[in-house]
Amino acid sequence: MKTFLQIFTWWNGSTIGTRFHTWRFGKKVGQDELGNTYYEGGKDSEGRTRRWVMYNGYAEASAIPPGWHGWMHHRTDVSPADETYAAREWQKPHRLNMTGTAQAYRPPGSLAKPGERPRVTGDYDAWTPRS
């Protein structure tokens, strides 16, 4: 079933084209703590080395850790696998993108937030017809 999903859906791992490109041109660079595997090979339209990721499971772009993100976008030429990368104290660990789920962030006053909304204060006057 997993092979069937990977052949016919782009969001489950990788497409056939990506697998072929990886087999033909790809050189494995490393793997992150989430199981995503990073490759490079060939040149892009700007003459830079092409870099890509094969996701471990669902293809979610926010699942790339900060160190690998910098390498993927050519911010650094040294991959985290080739150096002793340590996240800075202000970098938070990865969390899944919860948009569209019950765990999504809902700011105070949001209509989607359960419970009662806070009372309107004097800094807001609701519009009424003929006022």
Tab-separated table of N, CA and C in Angstrom:
chain	number	residue	atom	x	y	z
A	1	MET	N	0.824	-1.197	0.000
A	1	MET	CA	0.000	0.000	0.000
A	1	MET	C	0.866	1.259	0.000
A	2	LYS	N	1.977	1.247	0.758
A	2	LYS	CA	2.850	2.413	0.825
A	2	LYS	C	3.422	2.740	-0.552
A	3	THR	N	3.851	1.731	-1.298
A	3	THR	CA	4.388	1.945	-2.646
A	3	THR	C	3.319	2.526	-3.555
A	4	PHE	N	2.100	2.024	-3.473
A	4	PHE	CA	0.984	2.544	-4.264
A	4	PHE	C	0.770	4.027	-3.974
A	5	LEU	N	0.765	4.409	-2.691
A	5	LEU	CA	0.580	5.808	-2.319
A	5	LEU	C	1.722	6.673	-2.825
A	6	GLN	N	2.952	6.176	-2.744
A	6	GLN	CA	4.093	6.964	-3.190
A	6	GLN	C	4.100	7.139	-4.705
A	7	ILE	N	3.558	6.192	-5.434
A	7	ILE	CA	3.514	6.321	-6.891
A	7	ILE	C	2.466	7.337	-7.316
A	8	PHE	N	1.296	7.323	-6.690
A	8	PHE	CA	0.181	8.123	-7.166
A	8	PHE	C	-0.124	9.389	-6.369
A	9	THR	N	0.621	9.657	-5.310
A	9	THR	CA	0.396	10.893	-4.548
A	9	THR	C	1.719	11.574	-4.288
A	10	TRP	N	1.766	12.895	-4.450
A	10	TRP	CA	3.009	13.637	-4.247
A	10	TRP	C	3.267	13.926	-2.780
A	11	TRP	N	2.264	13.892	-1.929
A	11	TRP	CA	2.445	14.274	-0.533
A	11	TRP	C	2.909	13.119	0.355
A	12	ASN	N	3.004	11.934	-0.153
A	12	ASN	CA	3.482	10.779	0.614
A	12	ASN	C	4.898	10.420	0.181
A	13	GLY	N	5.887	11.017	0.801
A	13	GLY	CA	7.280	10.702	0.475
A	13	GLY	C	7.771	11.474	-0.719
A	14	SER	N	7.747	10.880	-1.895
A	14	SER	CA	8.260	11.549	-3.093
A	14	SER	C	7.585	10.994	-4.335
A	15	THR	N	7.719	11.718	-5.436
A	15	THR	CA	7.126	11.292	-6.695
A	15	THR	C	8.090	10.396	-7.457
A	16	ILE	N	7.606	9.808	-8.527
A	16	ILE	CA	8.449	8.954	-9.366
A	16	ILE	C	9.583	9.776	-9.972
A	17	GLY	N	9.276	10.997	-10.407
A	17	GLY	CA	10.294	11.864	-10.993
A	17	GLY	C	11.412	12.184	-10.009
A	18	THR	N	11.049	12.447	-8.758
A	18	THR	CA	12.059	12.737	-7.736
A	18	THR	C	12.893	11.500	-7.456
A	19	ARG	N	12.269	10.366	-7.396
A	19	ARG	CA	13.019	9.125	-7.164
A	19	ARG	C	13.987	8.846	-8.314
A	20	PHE	N	13.540	9.066	-9.556
A	20	PHE	CA	14.410	8.861	-10.705
A	20	PHE	C	15.580	9.843	-10.677
A	21	HIS	N	15.286	11.100	-10.419
A	21	HIS	CA	16.333	12.124	-10.346
A	21	HIS	C	17.334	11.792	-9.235
A	22	THR	N	16.847	11.316	-8.112
A	22	THR	CA	17.722	10.943	-7.002
A	22	THR	C	18.598	9.761	-7.387
A	23	TRP	N	18.008	8.769	-8.037
A	23	TRP	CA	18.766	7.592	-8.458
A	23	TRP	C	19.840	7.969	-9.474
A	24	ARG	N	19.491	8.881	-10.392
A	24	ARG	CA	20.410	9.205	-11.479
A	24	ARG	C	21.471	10.222	-11.081
A	25	PHE	N	21.100	11.278	-10.366
A	25	PHE	CA	22.023	12.371	-10.096
A	25	PHE	C	22.363	12.565	-8.623
A	26	GLY	N	21.577	12.000	-7.737
A	26	GLY	CA	21.679	12.339	-6.323
A	26	GLY	C	22.863	11.741	-5.587
A	27	LYS	N	23.442	12.578	-4.743
A	27	LYS	CA	24.487	12.141	-3.819
A	27	LYS	C	23.953	12.426	-2.412
A	28	LYS	N	23.833	11.390	-1.605
A	28	LYS	CA	23.281	11.567	-0.260
A	28	LYS	C	24.228	12.420	0.572
A	29	VAL	N	23.665	13.455	1.203
A	29	VAL	CA	24.456	14.364	2.026
A	29	VAL	C	24.289	14.039	3.498
A	30	GLY	N	23.076	13.701	3.901
A	30	GLY	CA	22.840	13.394	5.304
A	30	GLY	C	21.383	13.154	5.601
A	31	GLN	N	21.120	12.952	6.893
A	31	GLN	CA	19.773	12.675	7.361
A	31	GLN	C	19.565	13.445	8.660
A	32	ASP	N	18.358	13.980	8.855
A	32	ASP	CA	18.081	14.726	10.082
A	32	ASP	C	17.438	13.828	11.129
A	33	GLU	N	17.129	14.409	12.286
A	33	GLU	CA	16.567	13.634	13.397
A	33	GLU	C	15.141	13.163	13.136
A	34	LEU	N	14.461	13.741	12.128
A	34	LEU	CA	13.099	13.328	11.786
A	34	LEU	C	13.080	12.214	10.743
A	35	GLY	N	14.249	11.828	10.238
A	35	GLY	CA	14.330	10.771	9.238
A	35	GLY	C	14.302	11.270	7.809
A	36	ASN	N	14.250	12.580	7.578
A	36	ASN	CA	14.306	13.131	6.231
A	36	ASN	C	15.724	12.972	5.697
A	37	THR	N	15.854	12.637	4.405
A	37	THR	CA	17.159	12.432	3.795
A	37	THR	C	17.411	13.537	2.780
A	38	TYR	N	18.624	14.091	2.795
A	38	TYR	CA	18.985	15.239	1.960
A	38	TYR	C	19.984	14.819	0.895
A	39	TYR	N	19.784	15.366	-0.321
A	39	TYR	CA	20.611	15.019	-1.472
A	39	TYR	C	21.062	16.281	-2.188
A	40	GLU	N	22.122	16.136	-2.983
A	40	GLU	CA	22.528	17.189	-3.891
A	40	GLU	C	23.073	16.542	-5.154
A	41	GLY	N	23.027	17.307	-6.253
A	41	GLY	CA	23.537	16.801	-7.522
A	41	GLY	C	23.001	17.601	-8.681
A	42	GLY	N	23.786	17.738	-9.710
A	42	GLY	CA	23.377	18.509	-10.868
A	42	GLY	C	23.426	19.997	-10.581
A	43	LYS	N	23.015	20.784	-11.547
A	43	LYS	CA	23.023	22.244	-11.412
A	43	LYS	C	21.629	22.794	-11.673
A	44	ASP	N	21.289	23.877	-10.975
A	44	ASP	CA	20.009	24.524	-11.229
A	44	ASP	C	20.190	25.600	-12.293
A	45	SER	N	19.145	26.373	-12.567
A	45	SER	CA	19.190	27.382	-13.627
A	45	SER	C	20.162	28.520	-13.322
A	46	GLU	N	20.546	28.689	-12.057
A	46	GLU	CA	21.480	29.743	-11.676
A	46	GLU	C	22.911	29.223	-11.537
A	47	GLY	N	23.126	27.956	-11.869
A	47	GLY	CA	24.462	27.378	-11.813
A	47	GLY	C	24.861	26.836	-10.452
A	48	ARG	N	23.954	26.875	-9.492
A	48	ARG	CA	24.250	26.331	-8.160
A	48	ARG	C	23.954	24.840	-8.129
A	49	THR	N	24.559	24.151	-7.182
A	49	THR	CA	24.278	22.725	-7.006
A	49	THR	C	22.842	22.554	-6.538
A	50	ARG	N	22.106	21.689	-7.205
A	50	ARG	CA	20.701	21.438	-6.850
A	50	ARG	C	20.651	20.635	-5.552
A	51	ARG	N	19.772	21.023	-4.650
A	51	ARG	CA	19.615	20.337	-3.364
A	51	ARG	C	18.141	20.014	-3.154
A	52	TRP	N	17.877	18.830	-2.593
A	52	TRP	CA	16.487	18.448	-2.338
A	52	TRP	C	16.412	17.494	-1.159
A	53	VAL	N	15.179	17.292	-0.703
A	53	VAL	CA	14.929	16.445	0.460
A	53	VAL	C	13.913	15.377	0.094
A	54	MET	N	14.116	14.192	0.636
A	54	MET	CA	13.133	13.114	0.536
A	54	MET	C	12.563	12.969	1.943
A	55	TYR	N	11.303	13.348	2.104
A	55	TYR	CA	10.676	13.352	3.417
A	55	TYR	C	10.426	11.942	3.927
A	56	ASN	N	10.510	11.802	5.221
A	56	ASN	CA	10.169	10.551	5.882
A	56	ASN	C	8.680	10.608	6.185
A	57	GLY	N	7.866	10.088	5.309
A	57	GLY	CA	6.417	10.139	5.492
A	57	GLY	C	5.816	11.318	4.764
A	58	TYR	N	4.886	11.971	5.416
A	58	TYR	CA	4.130	13.065	4.819
A	58	TYR	C	5.042	14.221	4.437
A	59	ALA	N	4.907	14.732	3.223
A	59	ALA	CA	5.746	15.826	2.728
A	59	ALA	C	5.274	17.147	3.324
A	60	GLU	N	5.939	17.610	4.346
A	60	GLU	CA	5.592	18.844	5.052
A	60	GLU	C	6.840	19.720	5.104
A	61	ALA	N	6.817	20.817	4.366
A	61	ALA	CA	8.004	21.677	4.262
A	61	ALA	C	8.449	22.235	5.605
A	62	SER	N	7.542	22.409	6.532
A	62	SER	CA	7.940	22.934	7.838
A	62	SER	C	8.641	21.880	8.691
A	63	ALA	N	8.760	20.649	8.177
A	63	ALA	CA	9.426	19.577	8.930
A	63	ALA	C	10.932	19.550	8.689
A	64	ILE	N	11.482	20.589	8.065
A	64	ILE	CA	12.928	20.671	7.870
A	64	ILE	C	13.509	21.478	9.023
A	65	PRO	N	14.434	20.891	9.810
A	65	PRO	CA	15.033	21.604	10.940
A	65	PRO	C	15.827	22.832	10.475
A	66	PRO	N	16.074	23.807	11.371
A	66	PRO	CA	16.731	25.062	10.983
A	66	PRO	C	18.083	24.888	10.306
A	67	GLY	N	18.926	23.991	10.785
A	67	GLY	CA	20.232	23.806	10.177
A	67	GLY	C	20.143	23.331	8.740
A	68	TRP	N	19.270	22.377	8.504
A	68	TRP	CA	19.090	21.865	7.152
A	68	TRP	C	18.383	22.879	6.268
A	69	HIS	N	17.524	23.687	6.828
A	69	HIS	CA	16.836	24.719	6.054
A	69	HIS	C	17.855	25.690	5.461
A	70	GLY	N	18.832	26.098	6.261
A	70	GLY	CA	19.876	26.996	5.773
A	70	GLY	C	20.681	26.359	4.654
A	71	TRP	N	20.990	25.092	4.775
A	71	TRP	CA	21.746	24.396	3.733
A	71	TRP	C	20.907	24.255	2.464
A	72	MET	N	19.624	23.890	2.605
A	72	MET	CA	18.747	23.708	1.440
A	72	MET	C	18.627	24.986	0.609
A	73	HIS	N	18.623	26.136	1.280
A	73	HIS	CA	18.429	27.414	0.599
A	73	HIS	C	19.741	28.132	0.313
A	74	HIS	N	20.831	27.384	0.319
A	74	HIS	CA	22.158	27.898	-0.034
A	74	HIS	C	22.608	29.051	0.857
A	75	ARG	N	22.185	29.062	2.114
A	75	ARG	CA	22.669	30.061	3.070
A	75	ARG	C	24.044	29.667	3.595
A	76	THR	N	24.329	28.362	3.501
A	76	THR	CA	25.620	27.836	3.912
A	76	THR	C	26.011	26.713	2.961
A	77	ASP	N	27.302	26.562	2.746
A	77	ASP	CA	27.781	25.483	1.881
A	77	ASP	C	28.075	24.214	2.661
A	78	VAL	N	28.148	24.322	3.976
A	78	VAL	CA	28.450	23.170	4.824
A	78	VAL	C	27.144	22.630	5.391
A	79	SER	N	26.888	21.353	5.137
A	79	SER	CA	25.651	20.759	5.640
A	79	SER	C	25.796	20.460	7.132
A	80	PRO	N	24.686	20.386	7.863
A	80	PRO	CA	24.757	20.025	9.282
A	80	PRO	C	25.384	18.655	9.525
A	81	ALA	N	25.355	17.771	8.522
A	81	ALA	CA	25.983	16.456	8.679
A	81	ALA	C	27.509	16.570	8.676
A	82	ASP	N	28.044	17.631	8.033
A	82	ASP	CA	29.488	17.817	7.936
A	82	ASP	C	30.058	18.695	9.038
A	83	GLU	N	29.218	19.214	9.896
A	83	GLU	CA	29.682	20.042	11.000
A	83	GLU	C	28.951	19.632	12.272
A	84	THR	N	29.396	20.126	13.369
A	84	THR	CA	28.717	19.843	14.634
A	84	THR	C	27.713	20.967	14.873
A	85	TYR	N	26.588	20.855	14.203
A	85	TYR	CA	25.551	21.880	14.317
A	85	TYR	C	24.805	21.714	15.632
A	86	ALA	N	24.660	22.816	16.338
A	86	ALA	CA	23.859	22.836	17.560
A	86	ALA	C	22.888	24.000	17.452
A	87	ALA	N	21.626	23.731	17.705
A	87	ALA	CA	20.625	24.792	17.638
A	87	ALA	C	20.907	25.838	18.702
A	88	ARG	N	20.616	27.076	18.375
A	88	ARG	CA	20.826	28.164	19.325
A	88	ARG	C	19.731	28.122	20.390
A	89	GLU	N	19.958	28.785	21.516
A	89	GLU	CA	19.002	28.697	22.623
A	89	GLU	C	17.644	29.288	22.268
A	90	TRP	N	17.593	30.210	21.311
A	90	TRP	CA	16.324	30.818	20.934
A	90	TRP	C	15.574	30.006	19.877
A	91	GLN	N	16.182	28.968	19.318
A	91	GLN	CA	15.512	28.140	18.320
A	91	GLN	C	14.678	27.072	19.018
A	92	LYS	N	13.417	27.035	18.661
A	92	LYS	CA	12.497	26.086	19.281
A	92	LYS	C	12.498	24.774	18.508
A	93	PRO	N	12.169	23.667	19.177
A	93	PRO	CA	12.072	22.390	18.447
A	93	PRO	C	10.886	22.410	17.488
A	94	HIS	N	10.948	21.563	16.486
A	94	HIS	CA	9.910	21.525	15.464
A	94	HIS	C	8.573	21.074	16.036
A	95	ARG	N	7.531	21.761	15.583
A	95	ARG	CA	6.157	21.347	15.877
A	95	ARG	C	5.436	21.218	14.551
A	96	LEU	N	4.562	20.245	14.441
A	96	LEU	CA	3.795	20.083	13.211
A	96	LEU	C	2.935	21.305	12.955
A	97	ASN	N	2.631	21.560	11.702
A	97	ASN	CA	1.749	22.649	11.319
A	97	ASN	C	0.316	22.234	11.659
A	98	MET	N	-0.294	22.906	12.608
A	98	MET	CA	-1.623	22.517	13.092
A	98	MET	C	-2.751	23.320	12.450
A	99	THR	N	-2.453	24.097	11.414
A	99	THR	CA	-3.475	24.885	10.736
A	99	THR	C	-4.587	23.972	10.232
A	100	GLY	N	-5.813	24.358	10.500
A	100	GLY	CA	-6.958	23.581	10.046
A	100	GLY	C	-7.354	22.448	10.973
A	101	THR	N	-6.670	22.311	12.095
A	101	THR	CA	-7.006	21.266	13.055
A	101	THR	C	-7.541	21.898	14.335
A	102	ALA	N	-8.012	21.070	15.247
A	102	ALA	CA	-8.509	21.571	16.528
A	102	ALA	C	-7.382	22.142	17.381
A	103	GLN	N	-6.129	21.765	17.109
A	103	GLN	CA	-4.993	22.261	17.879
A	103	GLN	C	-4.400	23.552	17.304
A	104	ALA	N	-4.998	24.115	16.273
A	104	ALA	CA	-4.486	25.337	15.658
A	104	ALA	C	-4.540	26.496	16.652
A	105	TYR	N	-3.623	27.457	16.476
A	105	TYR	CA	-3.600	28.629	17.348
A	105	TYR	C	-4.841	29.473	17.098
A	106	ARG	N	-5.492	29.855	18.158
A	106	ARG	CA	-6.661	30.722	18.085
A	106	ARG	C	-6.422	31.887	19.032
A	107	PRO	N	-6.261	33.085	18.500
A	107	PRO	CA	-5.981	34.235	19.366
A	107	PRO	C	-7.181	34.581	20.235
A	108	PRO	N	-6.949	35.334	21.295
A	108	PRO	CA	-8.074	35.746	22.144
A	108	PRO	C	-9.119	36.497	21.314
A	109	GLY	N	-10.371	36.156	21.503
A	109	GLY	CA	-11.452	36.805	20.773
A	109	GLY	C	-11.827	36.117	19.471
A	110	SER	N	-11.114	35.070	19.101
A	110	SER	CA	-11.408	34.365	17.860
A	110	SER	C	-12.761	33.678	17.968
A	111	LEU	N	-13.527	33.716	16.891
A	111	LEU	CA	-14.818	33.040	16.877
A	111	LEU	C	-14.660	31.526	16.949
A	112	ALA	N	-13.499	31.005	16.531
A	112	ALA	CA	-13.268	29.563	16.546
A	112	ALA	C	-12.781	29.076	17.908
A	113	LYS	N	-12.462	29.983	18.806
A	113	LYS	CA	-11.974	29.588	20.126
A	113	LYS	C	-13.166	29.229	21.015
A	114	PRO	N	-13.100	28.079	21.688
A	114	PRO	CA	-14.233	27.705	22.536
A	114	PRO	C	-14.354	28.641	23.740
A	115	GLY	N	-15.519	28.674	24.297
A	115	GLY	CA	-15.759	29.522	25.463
A	115	GLY	C	-16.382	30.843	25.060
A	116	GLU	N	-16.501	31.732	26.026
A	116	GLU	CA	-17.128	33.026	25.780
A	116	GLU	C	-16.082	34.057	25.408
A	117	ARG	N	-16.427	34.892	24.448
A	117	ARG	CA	-15.511	35.944	24.028
A	117	ARG	C	-15.440	37.017	25.112
A	118	PRO	N	-14.302	37.691	25.224
A	118	PRO	CA	-14.207	38.776	26.208
A	118	PRO	C	-15.152	39.921	25.845
A	119	ARG	N	-15.631	40.616	26.847
A	119	ARG	CA	-16.541	41.744	26.632
A	119	ARG	C	-15.821	42.862	25.901
A	120	VAL	N	-16.555	43.573	25.082
A	120	VAL	CA	-16.002	44.696	24.342
A	120	VAL	C	-15.782	45.849	25.313
A	121	THR	N	-14.619	46.478	25.204
A	121	THR	CA	-14.315	47.619	26.070
A	121	THR	C	-14.719	48.913	25.380
A	122	GLY	N	-14.464	50.013	25.997
A	122	GLY	CA	-14.876	51.316	25.481
A	122	GLY	C	-14.113	51.792	24.265
A	123	ASP	N	-13.089	51.082	23.851
A	123	ASP	CA	-12.315	51.551	22.701
A	123	ASP	C	-12.913	51.102	21.365
A	124	TYR	N	-14.121	50.509	21.399
A	124	TYR	CA	-14.739	50.014	20.179
A	124	TYR	C	-16.232	50.325	20.238
A	125	ASP	N	-16.723	50.918	19.150
A	125	ASP	CA	-18.149	51.180	19.033
A	125	ASP	C	-18.682	50.378	17.858
A	126	ALA	N	-19.624	49.484	18.123
A	126	ALA	CA	-20.196	48.667	17.079
A	126	ALA	C	-21.019	49.528	16.143
A	127	TRP	N	-20.992	49.205	14.859
A	127	TRP	CA	-21.763	49.942	13.871
A	127	TRP	C	-23.213	49.514	13.946
A	128	THR	N	-24.084	50.475	13.890
A	128	THR	CA	-25.512	50.190	13.809
A	128	THR	C	-26.094	51.062	12.694
A	129	PRO	N	-27.100	50.555	12.004
A	129	PRO	CA	-27.696	51.351	10.928
A	129	PRO	C	-28.313	52.647	11.459
A	130	ARG	N	-28.229	53.703	10.652
A	130	ARG	CA	-28.804	55.026	10.980
A	130	ARG	C	-28.224	55.595	12.273
A	131	SER	N	-26.955	55.389	12.513
A	131	SER	CA	-26.389	55.985	13.740
A	131	SER	C	-25.474	57.126	13.414
